[in-house]
Coordinates of C-alpha atoms and ligand atoms in Angstrom, one line a residue:
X1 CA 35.9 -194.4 -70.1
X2 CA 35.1 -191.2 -69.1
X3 CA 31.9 -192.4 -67.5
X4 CA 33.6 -194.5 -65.0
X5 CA 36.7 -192.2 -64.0
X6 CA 33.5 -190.2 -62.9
X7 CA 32.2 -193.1 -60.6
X8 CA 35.9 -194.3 -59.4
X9 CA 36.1 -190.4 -57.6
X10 CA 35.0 -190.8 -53.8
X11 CA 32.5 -188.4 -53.9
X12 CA 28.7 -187.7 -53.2
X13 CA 28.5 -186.9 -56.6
X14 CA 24.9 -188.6 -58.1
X15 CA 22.8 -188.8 -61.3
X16 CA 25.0 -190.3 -63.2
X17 CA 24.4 -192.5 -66.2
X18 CA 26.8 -195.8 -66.1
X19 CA 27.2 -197.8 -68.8
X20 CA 26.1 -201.7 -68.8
X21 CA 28.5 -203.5 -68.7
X22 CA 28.5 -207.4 -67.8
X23 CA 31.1 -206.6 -64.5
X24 CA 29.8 -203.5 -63.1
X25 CA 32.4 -201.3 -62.2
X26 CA 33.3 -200.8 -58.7
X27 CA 31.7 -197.9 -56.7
X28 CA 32.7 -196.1 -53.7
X29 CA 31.8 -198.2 -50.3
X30 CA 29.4 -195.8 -49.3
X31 CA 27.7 -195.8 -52.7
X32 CA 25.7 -198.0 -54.4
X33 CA 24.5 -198.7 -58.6
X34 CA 20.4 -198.5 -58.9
X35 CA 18.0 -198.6 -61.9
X36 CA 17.3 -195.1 -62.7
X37 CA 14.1 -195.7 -63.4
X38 CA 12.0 -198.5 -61.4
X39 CA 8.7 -199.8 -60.6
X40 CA 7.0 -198.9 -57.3
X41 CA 3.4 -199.7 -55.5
X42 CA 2.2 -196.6 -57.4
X43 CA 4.2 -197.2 -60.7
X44 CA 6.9 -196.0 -61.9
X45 CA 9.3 -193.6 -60.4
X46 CA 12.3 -192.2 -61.6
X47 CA 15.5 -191.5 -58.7
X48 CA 17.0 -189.2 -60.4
X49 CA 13.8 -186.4 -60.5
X50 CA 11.6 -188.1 -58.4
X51 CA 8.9 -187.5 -60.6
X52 CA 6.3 -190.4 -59.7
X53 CA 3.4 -188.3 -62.5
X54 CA 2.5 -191.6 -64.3
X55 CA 2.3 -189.0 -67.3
X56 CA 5.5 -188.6 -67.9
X57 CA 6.7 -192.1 -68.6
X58 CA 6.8 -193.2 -72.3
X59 CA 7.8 -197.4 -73.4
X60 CA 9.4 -197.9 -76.2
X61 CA 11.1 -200.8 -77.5
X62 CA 14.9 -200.2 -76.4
X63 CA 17.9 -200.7 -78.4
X64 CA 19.9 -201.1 -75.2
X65 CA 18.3 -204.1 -73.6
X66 CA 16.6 -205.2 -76.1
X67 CA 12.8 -205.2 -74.6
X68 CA 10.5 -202.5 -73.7
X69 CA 11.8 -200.0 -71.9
X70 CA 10.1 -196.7 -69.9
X71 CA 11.9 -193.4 -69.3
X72 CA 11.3 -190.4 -67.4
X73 CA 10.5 -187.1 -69.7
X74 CA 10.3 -184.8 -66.3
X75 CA 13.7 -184.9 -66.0
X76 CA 14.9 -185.5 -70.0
X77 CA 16.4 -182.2 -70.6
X78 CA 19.3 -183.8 -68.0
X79 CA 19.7 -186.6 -70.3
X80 CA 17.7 -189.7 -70.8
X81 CA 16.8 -192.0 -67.6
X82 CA 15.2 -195.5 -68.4
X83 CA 14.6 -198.4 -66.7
X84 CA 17.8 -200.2 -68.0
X85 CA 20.1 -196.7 -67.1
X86 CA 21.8 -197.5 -63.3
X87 CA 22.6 -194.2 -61.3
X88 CA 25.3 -194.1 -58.8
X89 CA 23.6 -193.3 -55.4
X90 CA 25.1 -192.5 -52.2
X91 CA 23.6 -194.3 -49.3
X92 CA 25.4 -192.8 -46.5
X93 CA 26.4 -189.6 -45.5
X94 CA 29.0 -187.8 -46.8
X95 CA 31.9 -187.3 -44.1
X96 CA 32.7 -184.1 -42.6
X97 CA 35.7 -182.2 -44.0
X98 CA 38.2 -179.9 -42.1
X99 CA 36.6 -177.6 -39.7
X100 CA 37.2 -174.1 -42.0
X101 CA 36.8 -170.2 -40.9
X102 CA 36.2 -168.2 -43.6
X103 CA 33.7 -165.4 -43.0
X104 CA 35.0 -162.1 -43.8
X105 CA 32.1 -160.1 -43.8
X106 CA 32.3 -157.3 -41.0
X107 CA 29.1 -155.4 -41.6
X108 CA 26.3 -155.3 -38.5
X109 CA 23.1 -156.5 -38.1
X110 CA 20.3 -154.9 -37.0
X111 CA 18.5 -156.5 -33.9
X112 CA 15.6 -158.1 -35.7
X113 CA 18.8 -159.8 -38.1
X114 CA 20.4 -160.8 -35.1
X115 CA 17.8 -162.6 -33.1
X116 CA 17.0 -164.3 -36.5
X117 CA 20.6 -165.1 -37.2
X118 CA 21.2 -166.5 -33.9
X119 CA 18.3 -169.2 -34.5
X120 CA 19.7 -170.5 -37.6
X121 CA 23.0 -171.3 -35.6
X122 CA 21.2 -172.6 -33.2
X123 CA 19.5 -175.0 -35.8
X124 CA 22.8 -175.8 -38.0
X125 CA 24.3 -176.4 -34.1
X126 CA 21.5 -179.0 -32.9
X127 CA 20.7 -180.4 -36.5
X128 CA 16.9 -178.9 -36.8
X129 CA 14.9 -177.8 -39.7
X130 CA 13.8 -173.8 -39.6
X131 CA 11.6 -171.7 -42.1
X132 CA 13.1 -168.4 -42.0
X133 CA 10.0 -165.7 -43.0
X134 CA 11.8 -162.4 -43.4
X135 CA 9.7 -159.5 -45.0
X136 CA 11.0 -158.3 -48.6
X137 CA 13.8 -155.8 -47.7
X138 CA 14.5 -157.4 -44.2
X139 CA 18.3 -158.1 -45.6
X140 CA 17.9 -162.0 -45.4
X141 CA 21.6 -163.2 -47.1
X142 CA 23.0 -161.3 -44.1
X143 CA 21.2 -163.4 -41.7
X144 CA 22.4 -166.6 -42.9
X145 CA 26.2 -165.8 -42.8
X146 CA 26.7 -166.5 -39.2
X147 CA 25.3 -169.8 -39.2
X148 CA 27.2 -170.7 -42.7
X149 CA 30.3 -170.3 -40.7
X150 CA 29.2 -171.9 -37.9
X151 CA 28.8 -175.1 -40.4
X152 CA 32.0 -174.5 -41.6
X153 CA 33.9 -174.3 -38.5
X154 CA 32.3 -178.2 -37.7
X155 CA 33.1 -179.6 -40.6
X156 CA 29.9 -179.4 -42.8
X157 CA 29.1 -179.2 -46.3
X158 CA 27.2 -176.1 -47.4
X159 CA 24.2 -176.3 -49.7
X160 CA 22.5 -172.9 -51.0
X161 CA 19.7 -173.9 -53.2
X162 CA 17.1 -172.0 -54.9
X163 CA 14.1 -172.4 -57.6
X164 CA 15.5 -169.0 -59.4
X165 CA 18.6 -168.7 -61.5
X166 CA 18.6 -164.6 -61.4
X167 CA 19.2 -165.4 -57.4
X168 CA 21.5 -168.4 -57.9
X169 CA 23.6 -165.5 -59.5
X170 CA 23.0 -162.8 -57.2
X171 CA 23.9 -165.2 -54.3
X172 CA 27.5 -166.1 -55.7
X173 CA 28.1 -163.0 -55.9
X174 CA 27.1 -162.1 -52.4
X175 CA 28.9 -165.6 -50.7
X176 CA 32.3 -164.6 -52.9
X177 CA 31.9 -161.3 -51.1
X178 CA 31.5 -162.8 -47.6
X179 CA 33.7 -165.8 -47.6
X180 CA 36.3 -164.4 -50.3
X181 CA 39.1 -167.9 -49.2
X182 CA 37.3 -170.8 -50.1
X183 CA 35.8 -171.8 -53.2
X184 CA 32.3 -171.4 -54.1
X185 CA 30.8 -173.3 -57.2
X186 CA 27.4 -172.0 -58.5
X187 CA 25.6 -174.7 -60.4
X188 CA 22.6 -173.9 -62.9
X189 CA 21.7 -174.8 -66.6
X190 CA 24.1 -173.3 -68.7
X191 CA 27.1 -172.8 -65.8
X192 CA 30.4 -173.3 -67.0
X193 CA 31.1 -174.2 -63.7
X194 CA 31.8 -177.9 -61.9
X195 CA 31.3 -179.3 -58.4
X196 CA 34.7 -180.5 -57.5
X197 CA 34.3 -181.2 -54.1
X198 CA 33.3 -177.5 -53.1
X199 CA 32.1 -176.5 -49.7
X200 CA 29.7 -173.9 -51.1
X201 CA 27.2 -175.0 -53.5
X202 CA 25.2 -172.6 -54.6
X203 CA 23.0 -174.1 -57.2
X204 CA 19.2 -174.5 -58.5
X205 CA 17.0 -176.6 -57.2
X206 CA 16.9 -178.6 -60.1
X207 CA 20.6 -179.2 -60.3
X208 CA 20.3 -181.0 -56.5
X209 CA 19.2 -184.5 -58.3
X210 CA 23.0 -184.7 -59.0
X211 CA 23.6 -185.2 -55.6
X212 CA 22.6 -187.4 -52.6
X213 CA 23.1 -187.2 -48.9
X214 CA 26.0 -184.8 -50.1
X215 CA 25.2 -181.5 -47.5
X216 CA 24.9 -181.6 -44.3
X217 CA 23.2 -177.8 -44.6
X218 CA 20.7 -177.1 -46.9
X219 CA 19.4 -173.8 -47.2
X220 CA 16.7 -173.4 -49.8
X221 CA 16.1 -169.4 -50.7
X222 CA 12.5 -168.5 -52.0
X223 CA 11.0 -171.6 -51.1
X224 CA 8.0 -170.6 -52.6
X225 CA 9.2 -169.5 -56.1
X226 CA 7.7 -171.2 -59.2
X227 CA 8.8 -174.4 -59.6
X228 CA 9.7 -175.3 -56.4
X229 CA 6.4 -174.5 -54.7
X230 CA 4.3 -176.6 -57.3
X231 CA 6.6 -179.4 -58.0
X232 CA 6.5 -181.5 -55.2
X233 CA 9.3 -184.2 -57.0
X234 CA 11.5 -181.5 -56.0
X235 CA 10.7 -181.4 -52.7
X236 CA 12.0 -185.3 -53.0
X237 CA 15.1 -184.1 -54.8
X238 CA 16.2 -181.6 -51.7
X239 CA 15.4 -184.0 -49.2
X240 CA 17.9 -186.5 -50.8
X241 CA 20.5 -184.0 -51.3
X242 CA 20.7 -183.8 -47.6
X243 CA 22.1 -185.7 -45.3
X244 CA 20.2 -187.7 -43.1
X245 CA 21.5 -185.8 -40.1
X246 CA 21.6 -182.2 -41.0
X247 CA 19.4 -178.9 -40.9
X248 CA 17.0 -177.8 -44.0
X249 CA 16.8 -174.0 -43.7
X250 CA 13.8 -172.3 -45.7
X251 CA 13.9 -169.1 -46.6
X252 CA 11.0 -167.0 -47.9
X253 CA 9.0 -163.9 -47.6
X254 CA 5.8 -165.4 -48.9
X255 CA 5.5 -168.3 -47.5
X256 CA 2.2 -171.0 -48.4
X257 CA -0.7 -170.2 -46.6
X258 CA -0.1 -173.4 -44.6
X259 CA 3.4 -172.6 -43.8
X260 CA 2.1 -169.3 -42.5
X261 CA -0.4 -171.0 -39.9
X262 CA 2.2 -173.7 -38.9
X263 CA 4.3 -170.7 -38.3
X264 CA 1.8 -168.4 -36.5
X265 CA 0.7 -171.3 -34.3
X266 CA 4.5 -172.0 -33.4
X267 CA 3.9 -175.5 -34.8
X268 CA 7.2 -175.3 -37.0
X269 CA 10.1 -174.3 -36.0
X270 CA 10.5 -170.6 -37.2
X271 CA 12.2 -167.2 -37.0
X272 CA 10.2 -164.4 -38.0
X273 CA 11.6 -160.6 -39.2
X274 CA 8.4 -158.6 -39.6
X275 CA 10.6 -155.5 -39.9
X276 CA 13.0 -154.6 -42.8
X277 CA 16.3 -153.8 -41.7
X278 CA 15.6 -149.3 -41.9
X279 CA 12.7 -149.6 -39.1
X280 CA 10.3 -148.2 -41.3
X281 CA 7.1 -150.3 -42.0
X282 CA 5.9 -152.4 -45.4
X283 CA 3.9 -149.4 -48.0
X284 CA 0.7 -150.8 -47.6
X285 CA -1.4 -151.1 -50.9
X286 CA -4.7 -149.0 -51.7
X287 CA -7.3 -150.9 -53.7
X288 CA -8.8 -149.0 -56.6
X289 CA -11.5 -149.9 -58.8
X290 CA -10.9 -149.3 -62.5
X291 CA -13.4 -151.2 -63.8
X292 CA -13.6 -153.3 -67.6
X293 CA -10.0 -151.2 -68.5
X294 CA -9.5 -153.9 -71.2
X295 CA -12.8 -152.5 -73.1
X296 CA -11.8 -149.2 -72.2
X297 CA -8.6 -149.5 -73.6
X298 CA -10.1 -151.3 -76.7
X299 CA -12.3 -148.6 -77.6
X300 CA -10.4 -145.1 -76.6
X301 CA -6.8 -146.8 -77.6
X302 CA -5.8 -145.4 -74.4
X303 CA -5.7 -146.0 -70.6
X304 CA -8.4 -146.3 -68.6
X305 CA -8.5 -142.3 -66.7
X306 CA -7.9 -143.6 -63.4
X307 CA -4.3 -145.1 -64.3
X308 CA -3.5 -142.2 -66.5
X309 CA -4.0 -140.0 -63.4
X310 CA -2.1 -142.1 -61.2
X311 CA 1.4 -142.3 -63.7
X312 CA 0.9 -138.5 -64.4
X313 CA 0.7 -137.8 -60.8
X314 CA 3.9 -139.3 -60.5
X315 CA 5.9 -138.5 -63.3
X316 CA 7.1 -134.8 -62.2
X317 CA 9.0 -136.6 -59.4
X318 CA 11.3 -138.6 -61.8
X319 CA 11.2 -141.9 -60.0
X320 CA 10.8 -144.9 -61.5
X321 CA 7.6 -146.2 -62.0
X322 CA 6.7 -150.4 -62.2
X323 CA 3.4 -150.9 -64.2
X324 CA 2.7 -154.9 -63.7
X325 CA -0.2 -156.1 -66.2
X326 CA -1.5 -160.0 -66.5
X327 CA -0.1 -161.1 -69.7
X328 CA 2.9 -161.0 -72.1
X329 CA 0.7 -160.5 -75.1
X330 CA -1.3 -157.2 -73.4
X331 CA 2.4 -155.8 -72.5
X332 CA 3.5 -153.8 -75.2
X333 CA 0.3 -152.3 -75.9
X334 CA 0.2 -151.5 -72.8
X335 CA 3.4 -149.9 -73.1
X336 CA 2.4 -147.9 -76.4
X337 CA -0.5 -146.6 -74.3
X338 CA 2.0 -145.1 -71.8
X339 CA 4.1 -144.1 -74.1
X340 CA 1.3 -141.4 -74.9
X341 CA 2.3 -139.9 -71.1
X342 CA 6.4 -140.4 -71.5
X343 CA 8.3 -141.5 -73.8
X344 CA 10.7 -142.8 -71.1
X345 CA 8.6 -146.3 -71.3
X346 CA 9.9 -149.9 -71.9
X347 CA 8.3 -153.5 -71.4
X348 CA 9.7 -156.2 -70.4
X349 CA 8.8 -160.4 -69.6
X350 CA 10.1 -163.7 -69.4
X351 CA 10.9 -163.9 -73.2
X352 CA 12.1 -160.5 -73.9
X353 CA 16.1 -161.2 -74.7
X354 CA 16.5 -157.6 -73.8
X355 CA 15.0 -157.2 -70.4
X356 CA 18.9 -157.4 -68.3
X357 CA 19.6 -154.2 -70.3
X358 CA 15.8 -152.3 -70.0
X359 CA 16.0 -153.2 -65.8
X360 CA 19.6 -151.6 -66.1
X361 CA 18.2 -148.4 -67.9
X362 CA 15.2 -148.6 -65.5
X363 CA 17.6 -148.1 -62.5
X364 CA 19.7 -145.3 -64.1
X365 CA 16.3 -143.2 -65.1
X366 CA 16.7 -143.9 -67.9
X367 CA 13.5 -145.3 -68.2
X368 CA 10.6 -143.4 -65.9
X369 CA 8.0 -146.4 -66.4
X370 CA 8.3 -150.3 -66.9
X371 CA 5.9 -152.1 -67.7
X372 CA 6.2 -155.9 -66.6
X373 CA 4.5 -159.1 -66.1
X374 CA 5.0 -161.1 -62.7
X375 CA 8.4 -161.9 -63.8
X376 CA 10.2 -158.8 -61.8
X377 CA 7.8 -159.3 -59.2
X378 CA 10.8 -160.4 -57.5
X379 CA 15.3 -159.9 -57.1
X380 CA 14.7 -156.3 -57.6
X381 CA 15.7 -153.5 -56.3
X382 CA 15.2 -150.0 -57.6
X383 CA 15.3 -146.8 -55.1
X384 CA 12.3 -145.0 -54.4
X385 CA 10.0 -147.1 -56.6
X386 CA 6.4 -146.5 -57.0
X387 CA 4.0 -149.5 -58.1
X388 CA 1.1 -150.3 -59.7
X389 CA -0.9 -153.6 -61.0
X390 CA -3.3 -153.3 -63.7
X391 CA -5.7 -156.0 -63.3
X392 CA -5.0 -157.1 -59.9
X393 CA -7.9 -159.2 -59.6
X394 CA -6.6 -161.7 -62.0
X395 CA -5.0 -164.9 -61.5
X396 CA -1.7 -164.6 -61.9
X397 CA -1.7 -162.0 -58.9
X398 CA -1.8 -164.7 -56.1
X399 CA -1.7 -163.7 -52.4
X400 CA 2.4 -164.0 -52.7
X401 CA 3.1 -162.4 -55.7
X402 CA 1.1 -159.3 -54.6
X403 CA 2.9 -159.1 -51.6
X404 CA 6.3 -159.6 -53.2
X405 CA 5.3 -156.7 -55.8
X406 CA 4.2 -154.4 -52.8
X407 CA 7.6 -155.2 -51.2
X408 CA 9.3 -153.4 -54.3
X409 CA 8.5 -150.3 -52.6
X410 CA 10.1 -148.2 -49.9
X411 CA 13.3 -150.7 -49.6
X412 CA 15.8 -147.8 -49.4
X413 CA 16.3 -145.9 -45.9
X414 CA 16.0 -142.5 -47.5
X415 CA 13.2 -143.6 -49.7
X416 CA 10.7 -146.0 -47.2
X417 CA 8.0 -144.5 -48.0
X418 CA 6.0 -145.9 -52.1
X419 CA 3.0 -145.5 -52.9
X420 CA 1.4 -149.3 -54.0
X421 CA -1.5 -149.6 -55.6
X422 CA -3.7 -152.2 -56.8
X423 CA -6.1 -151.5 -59.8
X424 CA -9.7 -154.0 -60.2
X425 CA -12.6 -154.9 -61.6
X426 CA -13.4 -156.2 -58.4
X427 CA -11.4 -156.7 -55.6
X428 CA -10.5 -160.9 -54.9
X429 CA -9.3 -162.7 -52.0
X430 CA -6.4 -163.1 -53.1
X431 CA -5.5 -158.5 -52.9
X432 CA -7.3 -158.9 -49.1
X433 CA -5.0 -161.5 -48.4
X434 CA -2.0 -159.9 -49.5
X435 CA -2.7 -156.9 -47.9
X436 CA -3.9 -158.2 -44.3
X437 CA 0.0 -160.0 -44.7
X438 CA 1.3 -156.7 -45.1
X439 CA -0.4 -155.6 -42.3
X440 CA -0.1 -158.3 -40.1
X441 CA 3.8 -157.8 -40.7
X442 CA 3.6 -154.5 -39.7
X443 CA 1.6 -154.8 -36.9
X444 CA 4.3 -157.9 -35.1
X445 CA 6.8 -155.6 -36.3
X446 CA 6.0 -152.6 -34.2
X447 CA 5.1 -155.2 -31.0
X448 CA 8.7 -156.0 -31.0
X449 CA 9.9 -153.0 -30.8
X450 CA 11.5 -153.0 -34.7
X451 CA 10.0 -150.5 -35.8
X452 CA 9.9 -146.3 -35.4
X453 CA 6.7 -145.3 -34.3
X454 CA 4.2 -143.9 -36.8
Ligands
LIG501 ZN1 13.1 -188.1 -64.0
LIG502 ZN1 16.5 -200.2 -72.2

């Protein structure tokens, strides 16, 4: 029963299982009942993930419909989707609600915000796509207010997405702030919380597949954060969430190296903030060679001389020092190692259930060096930080992690200055890329007139 009180609601709301009946149950006029899981030209695809990876389809004889049935394992987690499963599935676009105004937020932009800001009206007014590339620390939640009103005031519904649930929290936080009089729903695996018809959704990008040409503004923040960026059935899953008519806003600070020529070349529509909102310029990383350290560390149970002189260099100064190393597994030696300089040292990575509480001790000094994997290469903020990555060469330290771990530095107007610096055993393509960003950043930063002159 409860199943079909869920598809009697008027609303854009998607992904859901009905059950089979012999009369199916009425939908909304502007929705319709699909399989959940159908075959295409190319095989199989699912509509609720999108996921068209052959791999991820498994038969099995079904109890259901009594004959072989495939289901979609990309998406399983959200509850089972086979071929006999219908979804309901809006065809056409939501309509628009009451024009609102609810911005309360009455701090100022800086110029660089403001020029950006006033392009994302201008797309949300005339219904264009933008990619937004603001440099870490440019202040880019501010720059989307404006145009969030603006969507508001004709009508629309308002779609904050991102591949991160640390900034799906930060954000509702942030929008509550701004636009304290209407109610804002934040939507990730393990929210309490439940779209209701909301005109802020603030969500993951996962949770989109429940919805379908349901916002007529979709603004997707760190477009090119893990999964989003290598998942392209999520890319599928946004563009249905949207309306037809409507504007996809991107956000990011690292964007793909393509997106970064398209933009250069003017080829996509874009807004670019070279400058953080303080006028001061990106740190820009120095490259030092530290050769085999893993050896090193192996055979002296210690760290490499080069890295010891660089934390003890820093250490009288108090501030808080980030260590970022390759691997989970080489973290907490790594920390013992440090340990040897201050016993102020923690660790921290994606499966530590303590790391909320260590980043909290880390801000309040209590803790003079963290050492980390890539997963605080992003989100945070900590005054008058100074960074290092041990084994910078490797991998895992892609052209846009380096340059988010870089933009850790210097965020804080009395505190733009940090010293970043990469350690190798060999410099890659991937450091040079990163830091020619950095530079190029700076470089359209100080033609514009953003930034204070060296
Ligand atoms: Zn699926
Ligand atoms: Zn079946």
């Amino acid at each position: 029963m409860e199943q079909l009180n869920e598809i009697s609601k008027p609303k854009s709301y998607i992904g859901r299982k009905v059950p089979l009946l012999k009369n199916q149950p009425e939908v909304p006029s502007t929705s319709k009942i699909q399989q959940a899981v159908m075959k295409t030209e190319k095989g199989y695809k699912c509509f609720r993930c999108g996921n068209e990876d052959q791999r991820y389809f498994y038969s099995h004889p079904c109890a259901w419909c009594h004959s072989e049935c495939t289901y979609c394992r990309k998406c399983i987690n959200m509850g089972k989707m086979t071929t006999c499963t219908k979804l309901v599935v809006n065809e056409e676009d939501v309509i628009l609600k009451e024009p609102i105004s609810a911005l309360a937020w009455s701090g100022e932009l800086s110029p660089q915000q403001k020029e950006a800001s006033n392009q994302v009206v201008s797309a949300i007014k005339n219904e264009t796509n933008l990619l937004l590339w603001a440099v870490c620390g440019a202040g880019k939640t501010e720059m989307l207010f404006q145009g969030i009103e603006t969507a508001l005031q004709q009508g629309k519904n308002v779609c904050i997405a991102t591949p991160r649930v640390d900034v799906v929290i930060e954000l509702v936080h942030r929008f509550r702030q701004a636009f304290p009089t209407i109610s804002i729903v934040a939507l990730y695996g393990g929210s309490e919380e439940k779209w209701d018809g909301h005109r802020i959704v603030i969500t993951t990008v996962h949770q989109l597949m429940s919805f379908r040409r349901a916002f007529h503004l979709l603004v997707i923040d760190e477009v090119d954060a893990f999964p989003y960026n290598i998942e392209k059935h999520l890319h599928w899953v946004a563009n249905e969430a949207r309306t037809v008519k409507g504007s996809t806003i991107q956000l990011t600070a690292t964007p793909s190296v393509k997106q970064q020529q398209l933009a250069l070349k003017g080829k996509i529509p874009n807004a670019m903030v070279p400058a953080r909102f303080h006028r001061q310029p990106l740190p820009v990383p120095r490259f030092q060679w530290i050769g085999n350290w893993r050896n090193y560390m192996k055979k002296h149970e210690a760290l490499p001389p080069a890295l010891t002189n660089w934390i003890t260099s820093h250490l009288p100064s108090k501030c808080p020092i980030f260590l970022f190393v390759p691997t989970i597994k080489e973290s907490s030696l790594i920390e013992e190692y440090v340990r040897k300089l201050t016993p102020l040292t923690a660790s921290v990575h994606s499966e530590d259930p303590e790391r909320h509480e260590k980043v909290a001790s880390f801000r309040k000094g209590e803790i003079l060096v963290l050492v980390t994997t890539t997963i605080l290469e992003r989100g945070v903020t900590i005054v008058n930080s100074q960074i290092a990555v041990l084994g910078a060469d490797e991998e895992i330290f892609t052209e846009s992690a380096l340059v988010q771990i870089a933009g850790r530095a210097g965020r804080h107007p009395q505190f733009a200055k940090g010293d970043v610096i990469y350690f190798h055993h060999g410099k890659s393509e991937e450091m040079v890329k990163a830091r020619n960003q950095i530079l190029l950043m700076n470089k359209l930063g100080f033609e514009k007139g953003w930034l204070d002159s060296k």
